[in-house]
Structures are given as structure tokens and as C-alpha cells.
Coordinates of N, CA and C in Angstrom, one line a residue:
S1 N 71.2 110.5 92.7 CA 71.3 111.8 93.3 C 72.5 111.8 94.3
D2 N 72.7 110.6 95.0 CA 73.8 110.5 96.0 C 75.1 110.7 95.2
L3 N 75.3 110.1 94.1 CA 76.5 110.2 93.3 C 76.8 111.6 92.9
I4 N 75.8 112.3 92.4 CA 75.9 113.7 92.0 C 76.3 114.6 93.2
A5 N 75.6 114.3 94.3 CA 75.8 115.2 95.5 C 77.3 115.0 96.0
R6 N 77.7 113.7 96.0 CA 79.1 113.5 96.5 C 80.1 114.1 95.6
A7 N 79.9 113.9 94.3 CA 80.9 114.4 93.3 C 80.9 116.0 93.3
T8 N 79.7 116.6 93.4 CA 79.6 118.0 93.5 C 80.3 118.6 94.7
K9 N 80.1 118.0 95.9 CA 80.7 118.4 97.1 C 82.2 118.3 97.1
D10 N 82.7 117.1 96.7 CA 84.1 116.9 96.7 C 84.8 117.8 95.6
R11 N 84.1 118.0 94.5 CA 84.7 118.9 93.4 C 84.8 120.3 93.9
A12 N 83.8 120.8 94.6 CA 83.8 122.1 95.1 C 84.9 122.3 96.1
E13 N 85.1 121.3 97.0 CA 86.1 121.4 98.0 C 87.5 121.4 97.4
L14 N 87.7 120.6 96.3 CA 89.0 120.5 95.6 C 89.3 121.8 95.0
T15 N 88.3 122.4 94.3 CA 88.4 123.7 93.6 C 88.8 124.8 94.6
A16 N 88.1 124.7 95.8 CA 88.4 125.8 96.8 C 89.8 125.7 97.3
M17 N 90.5 124.5 97.2 CA 91.8 124.4 97.6 C 92.8 125.3 96.8
W18 N 92.5 125.4 95.5 CA 93.5 126.2 94.7 C 93.0 127.6 94.5
A19 N 91.8 127.9 95.0 CA 91.3 129.3 94.9 C 92.2 130.2 95.6
G20 N 92.5 131.3 95.0 CA 93.4 132.3 95.6 C 94.9 132.2 95.2
L21 N 95.3 131.0 94.6 CA 96.6 130.9 94.2 C 96.9 131.8 93.0
S22 N 98.1 132.3 92.9 CA 98.5 133.2 91.8 C 98.7 132.3 90.5
D23 N 98.7 133.0 89.4 CA 98.9 132.2 88.1 C 100.3 131.5 88.2
E24 N 101.3 132.1 88.8 CA 102.6 131.5 88.9 C 102.5 130.3 89.8
Q25 N 101.8 130.4 90.9 CA 101.7 129.2 91.8 C 100.9 128.1 91.2
M26 N 99.9 128.4 90.3 CA 99.1 127.4 89.6 C 99.9 126.7 88.5
T27 N 100.9 127.4 88.0 CA 101.6 126.8 86.8 C 103.1 126.4 87.2
R28 N 103.5 126.5 88.4 CA 104.8 126.2 88.8 C 105.1 124.7 88.7
R29 N 106.2 124.4 88.1 CA 106.7 123.0 88.1 C 108.1 123.0 88.6
P30 N 108.5 122.1 89.5 CA 107.5 121.2 90.1 C 106.5 121.9 91.0
G31 N 105.4 121.3 91.2 CA 104.4 121.9 92.0 C 103.7 120.9 92.8
V32 N 102.5 120.6 92.4 CA 101.7 119.6 93.2 C 102.3 118.2 93.2
Q33 N 103.0 117.9 92.1 CA 103.8 116.7 92.1 C 105.2 117.0 91.4
D34 N 106.1 116.1 91.4 CA 107.4 116.4 90.9 C 107.4 117.0 89.5
D35 N 106.5 116.6 88.6 CA 106.5 117.1 87.3 C 105.2 117.8 86.9
W36 N 104.3 117.9 87.8 CA 103.0 118.5 87.5 C 102.8 119.8 88.3
S37 N 102.2 120.8 87.7 CA 101.7 122.0 88.3 C 100.3 121.7 88.7
V38 N 99.7 122.7 89.5 CA 98.3 122.6 89.8 C 97.5 122.6 88.5
K39 N 97.9 123.4 87.5 CA 97.2 123.5 86.2 C 97.3 122.1 85.5
D40 N 98.4 121.4 85.6 CA 98.5 120.1 85.0 C 97.6 119.1 85.7
L41 N 97.5 119.2 87.0 CA 96.6 118.3 87.7 C 95.1 118.6 87.3
I42 N 94.7 119.8 87.1 CA 93.4 120.2 86.7 C 93.1 119.6 85.3
A43 N 94.1 119.8 84.4 CA 93.9 119.3 83.1 C 93.8 117.7 83.1
H44 N 94.5 117.1 84.0 CA 94.5 115.6 84.1 C 93.1 115.2 84.6
L45 N 92.6 115.8 85.7 CA 91.3 115.5 86.2 C 90.2 115.8 85.2
T46 N 90.3 116.9 84.5 CA 89.3 117.2 83.5 C 89.3 116.2 82.3
W47 N 90.4 115.8 81.9 CA 90.5 114.8 80.8 C 89.8 113.5 81.3
W48 N 90.1 113.0 82.5 CA 89.5 111.8 82.9 C 88.0 111.9 83.1
E49 N 87.5 113.0 83.6 CA 86.0 113.2 83.6 C 85.4 113.2 82.2
S50 N 86.0 113.9 81.3 CA 85.5 113.9 79.9 C 85.6 112.6 79.3
H51 N 86.7 111.9 79.4 CA 86.8 110.6 78.9 C 85.8 109.6 79.5
M52 N 85.6 109.7 80.8 CA 84.6 108.8 81.4 C 83.2 109.1 80.8
V53 N 82.8 110.3 80.6 CA 81.5 110.6 80.1 C 81.4 110.0 78.7
D54 N 82.3 110.2 77.9 CA 82.3 109.6 76.5 C 82.2 108.1 76.6
W55 N 83.1 107.5 77.4 CA 83.1 106.1 77.6 C 81.8 105.5 78.1
V56 N 81.3 106.0 79.2 CA 80.0 105.5 79.7 C 78.9 105.7 78.8
K57 N 78.8 106.8 78.1 CA 77.7 106.9 77.0 C 77.9 105.8 76.0
F58 N 79.1 105.5 75.5 CA 79.3 104.5 74.6 C 78.9 103.1 75.1
A59 N 79.4 102.8 76.3 CA 79.1 101.5 76.9 C 77.6 101.4 77.2
A60 N 77.0 102.4 77.7 CA 75.5 102.3 78.0 C 74.7 102.2 76.8
S61 N 75.2 102.6 75.6 CA 74.5 102.4 74.4 C 74.7 101.1 73.7
G62 N 75.5 100.2 74.4 CA 75.8 98.9 73.9 C 77.1 98.7 73.2
G63 N 77.9 99.7 73.2 CA 79.3 99.6 72.6 C 80.2 98.8 73.5
T64 N 81.2 98.2 72.9 CA 82.2 97.5 73.6 C 83.5 98.3 73.7
V65 N 83.8 98.7 74.9 CA 85.0 99.5 75.1 C 86.3 98.7 75.0
I66 N 87.2 99.2 74.3 CA 88.5 98.6 74.1 C 89.6 99.6 74.6
R67 N 90.3 99.2 75.6 CA 91.4 100.1 76.1 C 92.6 100.0 75.1
E68 N 92.9 101.2 74.6 CA 94.0 101.2 73.7 C 95.3 101.6 74.3
E69 N 95.3 102.1 75.5 CA 96.5 102.5 76.2 C 96.3 102.3 77.7
T70 N 97.4 102.2 78.4 CA 97.3 102.0 79.9 C 97.0 103.4 80.5
V71 N 96.6 103.3 81.8 CA 96.4 104.6 82.5 C 97.6 105.5 82.5
D72 N 98.8 104.9 82.7 CA 100.0 105.7 82.7 C 100.3 106.3 81.3
E73 N 100.0 105.5 80.3 CA 100.2 106.1 78.9 C 99.2 107.2 78.7
A74 N 97.9 107.0 79.1 CA 96.9 108.1 78.9 C 97.3 109.3 79.7
N75 N 97.8 109.1 80.9 CA 98.3 110.3 81.7 C 99.4 111.0 81.1
A76 N 100.4 110.3 80.6 CA 101.6 110.9 79.9 C 101.1 111.6 78.7
R77 N 100.3 111.0 77.9 CA 99.8 111.7 76.7 C 99.0 113.0 77.0
T78 N 98.2 112.9 78.0 CA 97.4 114.0 78.4 C 98.3 115.2 78.9
F79 N 99.3 114.8 79.7 CA 100.2 115.8 80.1 C 100.9 116.5 79.0
N80 N 101.4 115.7 78.0 CA 102.1 116.3 76.9 C 101.2 117.1 76.0
E81 N 100.0 116.7 75.9 CA 99.0 117.5 75.1 C 98.6 118.8 75.7
K82 N 98.6 118.8 77.1 CA 98.0 120.0 77.8 C 99.0 120.9 78.5
K83 N 100.3 120.4 78.6 CA 101.3 121.1 79.4 C 101.5 122.6 79.0
D84 N 101.3 122.9 77.7 CA 101.4 124.3 77.2 C 100.1 125.0 77.0
T85 N 99.0 124.4 77.4 CA 97.7 125.1 77.3 C 97.7 126.2 78.4
P86 N 97.2 127.3 78.0 CA 97.1 128.4 79.0 C 96.2 128.1 80.2
L87 N 96.6 128.6 81.3 CA 95.8 128.3 82.6 C 94.3 128.7 82.4
E88 N 94.0 129.8 81.8 CA 92.6 130.2 81.7 C 91.8 129.2 80.9
T89 N 92.5 128.6 79.9 CA 91.8 127.5 79.1 C 91.6 126.3 79.9
V90 N 92.6 125.9 80.6 CA 92.4 124.7 81.5 C 91.3 124.9 82.5
L91 N 91.3 126.1 83.1 CA 90.2 126.3 84.1 C 88.8 126.4 83.5
A92 N 88.7 126.9 82.3 CA 87.5 126.9 81.6 C 87.0 125.5 81.2
E93 N 88.0 124.7 80.8 CA 87.6 123.3 80.5 C 87.2 122.5 81.8
W94 N 87.8 122.8 82.9 CA 87.4 122.2 84.2 C 86.0 122.6 84.5
D95 N 85.7 123.9 84.4 CA 84.3 124.4 84.7 C 83.3 123.7 83.7
A96 N 83.7 123.5 82.5 CA 82.8 123.0 81.5 C 82.6 121.5 81.5
S97 N 83.5 120.8 82.1 CA 83.4 119.3 82.1 C 82.4 118.7 83.0
F98 N 82.2 119.3 84.2 CA 81.3 118.7 85.2 C 79.8 118.7 84.8
P99 N 79.3 119.8 84.2 CA 77.9 119.7 83.8 C 77.6 118.5 82.9
A100 N 78.6 118.0 82.1 CA 78.4 116.8 81.3 C 78.3 115.6 82.1
V101 N 79.1 115.6 83.2 CA 79.1 114.4 84.2 C 77.7 114.4 84.8
V102 N 77.2 115.5 85.3 CA 75.9 115.5 85.9 C 74.8 115.1 84.9
A103 N 74.8 115.6 83.7 CA 73.8 115.3 82.7 C 73.9 113.8 82.4
L104 N 75.0 113.2 82.3 CA 75.1 111.8 82.1 C 74.5 111.0 83.2
V105 N 74.9 111.3 84.4 CA 74.4 110.5 85.6 C 72.9 110.6 85.7
E106 N 72.4 111.8 85.3 CA 70.9 112.0 85.4 C 70.2 111.1 84.4
T107 N 70.9 110.7 83.3 CA 70.2 109.8 82.3 C 70.3 108.4 82.6
L108 N 71.1 108.0 83.6 CA 71.2 106.6 84.0 C 70.3 106.2 85.1
S109 N 69.8 105.0 85.0 CA 68.9 104.5 86.1 C 69.9 103.8 87.1
D110 N 69.3 103.6 88.3 CA 70.1 102.9 89.4 C 70.6 101.5 88.9
E111 N 69.7 100.9 88.1 CA 70.0 99.6 87.6 C 71.2 99.6 86.6
Q112 N 71.2 100.7 85.8 CA 72.4 100.8 84.9 C 73.7 101.1 85.6
I113 N 73.6 102.0 86.6 CA 74.7 102.4 87.4 C 75.4 101.2 88.1
N114 N 74.5 100.3 88.5 CA 75.0 99.1 89.3 C 75.2 97.9 88.4
D115 N 75.0 98.0 87.1 CA 75.1 96.8 86.2 C 76.5 96.5 85.8
K116 N 77.0 95.4 86.1 CA 78.4 95.0 85.8 C 78.6 94.7 84.3
S117 N 77.5 94.3 83.7 CA 77.6 93.9 82.3 C 77.8 95.0 81.3
I118 N 77.4 96.2 81.7 CA 77.5 97.4 80.8 C 78.9 97.8 80.6
A119 N 79.7 97.9 81.6 CA 81.1 98.3 81.5 C 82.0 97.3 80.7
N120 N 81.7 96.1 80.9 CA 82.5 95.0 80.2 C 84.0 95.1 80.5
I121 N 84.4 95.7 81.6 CA 85.8 95.8 82.0 C 85.9 95.5 83.5
E122 N 86.7 94.5 83.8 CA 87.1 94.2 85.2 C 85.8 93.7 86.0
D123 N 84.8 93.3 85.3 CA 83.6 92.9 86.0 C 83.1 93.9 87.1
K124 N 83.1 95.2 86.7 CA 82.8 96.3 87.6 C 81.6 97.0 87.0
P125 N 80.7 97.5 87.9 CA 79.5 98.3 87.4 C 80.0 99.7 87.0
L126 N 79.1 100.4 86.3 CA 79.4 101.8 85.9 C 79.7 102.6 87.1
L127 N 79.1 102.4 88.2 CA 79.4 103.1 89.5 C 80.9 103.2 89.7
H128 N 81.6 102.1 89.5 CA 83.0 102.1 89.7 C 83.7 103.2 88.9
F129 N 83.3 103.4 87.7 CA 83.9 104.3 86.8 C 83.4 105.7 87.0
L130 N 82.1 105.9 87.3 CA 81.5 107.2 87.6 C 82.1 107.8 88.8
G131 N 82.2 107.0 89.9 CA 82.9 107.5 91.1 C 84.4 107.6 91.0
G132 N 85.0 106.6 90.3 CA 86.4 106.6 90.1 C 87.0 107.7 89.4
D133 N 86.2 108.3 88.4 CA 86.7 109.4 87.7 C 86.2 110.7 88.1
T134 N 85.5 110.7 89.3 CA 85.0 112.0 89.9 C 85.6 112.0 91.3
F135 N 84.7 111.8 92.3 CA 85.2 112.0 93.7 C 86.3 111.0 94.1
G136 N 86.3 109.8 93.6 CA 87.4 108.9 93.9 C 88.7 109.4 93.3
H137 N 88.7 110.0 92.1 CA 89.9 110.5 91.5 C 90.3 111.8 92.2
Y138 N 89.4 112.7 92.6 CA 89.7 113.9 93.3 C 90.5 113.5 94.6
R139 N 90.0 112.5 95.3 CA 90.6 112.1 96.6 C 92.0 111.5 96.4
S140 N 92.2 110.9 95.2 CA 93.5 110.3 95.0 C 94.6 111.4 94.9
H141 N 94.2 112.6 94.5 CA 95.2 113.7 94.4 C 95.1 114.7 95.5
W142 N 94.2 114.5 96.4 CA 93.8 115.5 97.5 C 95.0 115.8 98.3
D143 N 95.7 114.8 98.8 CA 96.8 115.1 99.8 C 98.0 115.9 99.1
D144 N 98.3 115.5 97.9 CA 99.4 116.2 97.2 C 99.0 117.7 97.0
L145 N 97.8 117.9 96.6 CA 97.3 119.3 96.3 C 97.3 120.1 97.7
E146 N 96.8 119.5 98.7 CA 96.7 120.1 100.0 C 98.1 120.5 100.5
Q147 N 99.0 119.5 100.4 CA 100.4 119.7 100.9 C 101.0 120.9 100.1
Y148 N 100.8 120.9 98.8 CA 101.4 122.0 98.0 C 100.9 123.3 98.4
V149 N 99.5 123.4 98.5 CA 98.9 124.7 98.8 C 99.4 125.2 100.2
N150 N 99.4 124.3 101.1 CA 99.9 124.6 102.5 C 101.4 125.0 102.5
S151 N 102.2 124.5 101.6 CA 103.6 124.8 101.6 C 103.9 126.2 101.0
I152 N 102.9 126.8 100.3 CA 103.1 128.1 99.7 C 102.4 129.2 100.4
K153 N 101.6 128.9 101.4 CA 100.8 129.9 102.2 C 101.7 130.6 103.2

């Protein structure tokens, strides 16, 4: 419940940061980063949440996860796949991705969340990935988003 509460709180605060921006401000490049708009950032965060849900389900069911690309490669691929996706679609995907995160976490026991052997990557428990692709990930982009939003107000 602590994990869900933290992710819910941070996600709501992150979403509130871009609330009220115009479509142009949400899709402007450069924007939140040199080559990413706010929309691109949202698509990026959504992809990692969805990927984490699929990955944790697979690992928790006994599957062995094999990383086929680096984080940078996954980020570049996701950007290229989503850069022309309409803003409304990206926002709908953002809204739809979090219920799957909550549903997943609710199926896991504390023992599973803290078990290093389930993930089989970097000798880290599932908690590392659950937090890393939700509130930890939100926080890693927080300052850039906040700076961008403040620069256009």
C-alpha cells in the first residue's frame, strides 16, 4: 500500500504540473528537454510503466527476463515510435497505464516485492523496478518539467 500511495501521489503531482498547458506548449520541441516535448516525456514515462508491468508479471511468473536493448536504445526507439502520436492519444495512454500498475502491485506480496531472485537482474528486488519505473522515474524528470513549465508561465 505504501508503494501504491507514493506512486499515486507523485504521479498526480507530476500530472498537475502540465495541467493547463496549451496543446502547443505540450508539443513544442525543444521543450522539456532539448529534443523532447512534454508530450514526448509523457509517452516515455507511459512506455516505461507499461513495460515494467509486463516485465514484472513475466518475472513473477517464473520467466527469465533478457534485456534486448539498452535503456538509451529503448528511449530512442520509444521516442521515434511515439513522436508523431497525437497528444490526445498520448494523454489517454498515460491515464490508462497507471491502473495496470496498481493492479499489478496489488497482486504481489511483500515477500515478492522484496525478493531479489525474482527479477534476476542486477541482484535487485522487484521493488527496485516497481519504484524505479513509477515515482523514481517521475522524479528523475521532475526538475526539467518544472523548469519548462515555469519558463512559459
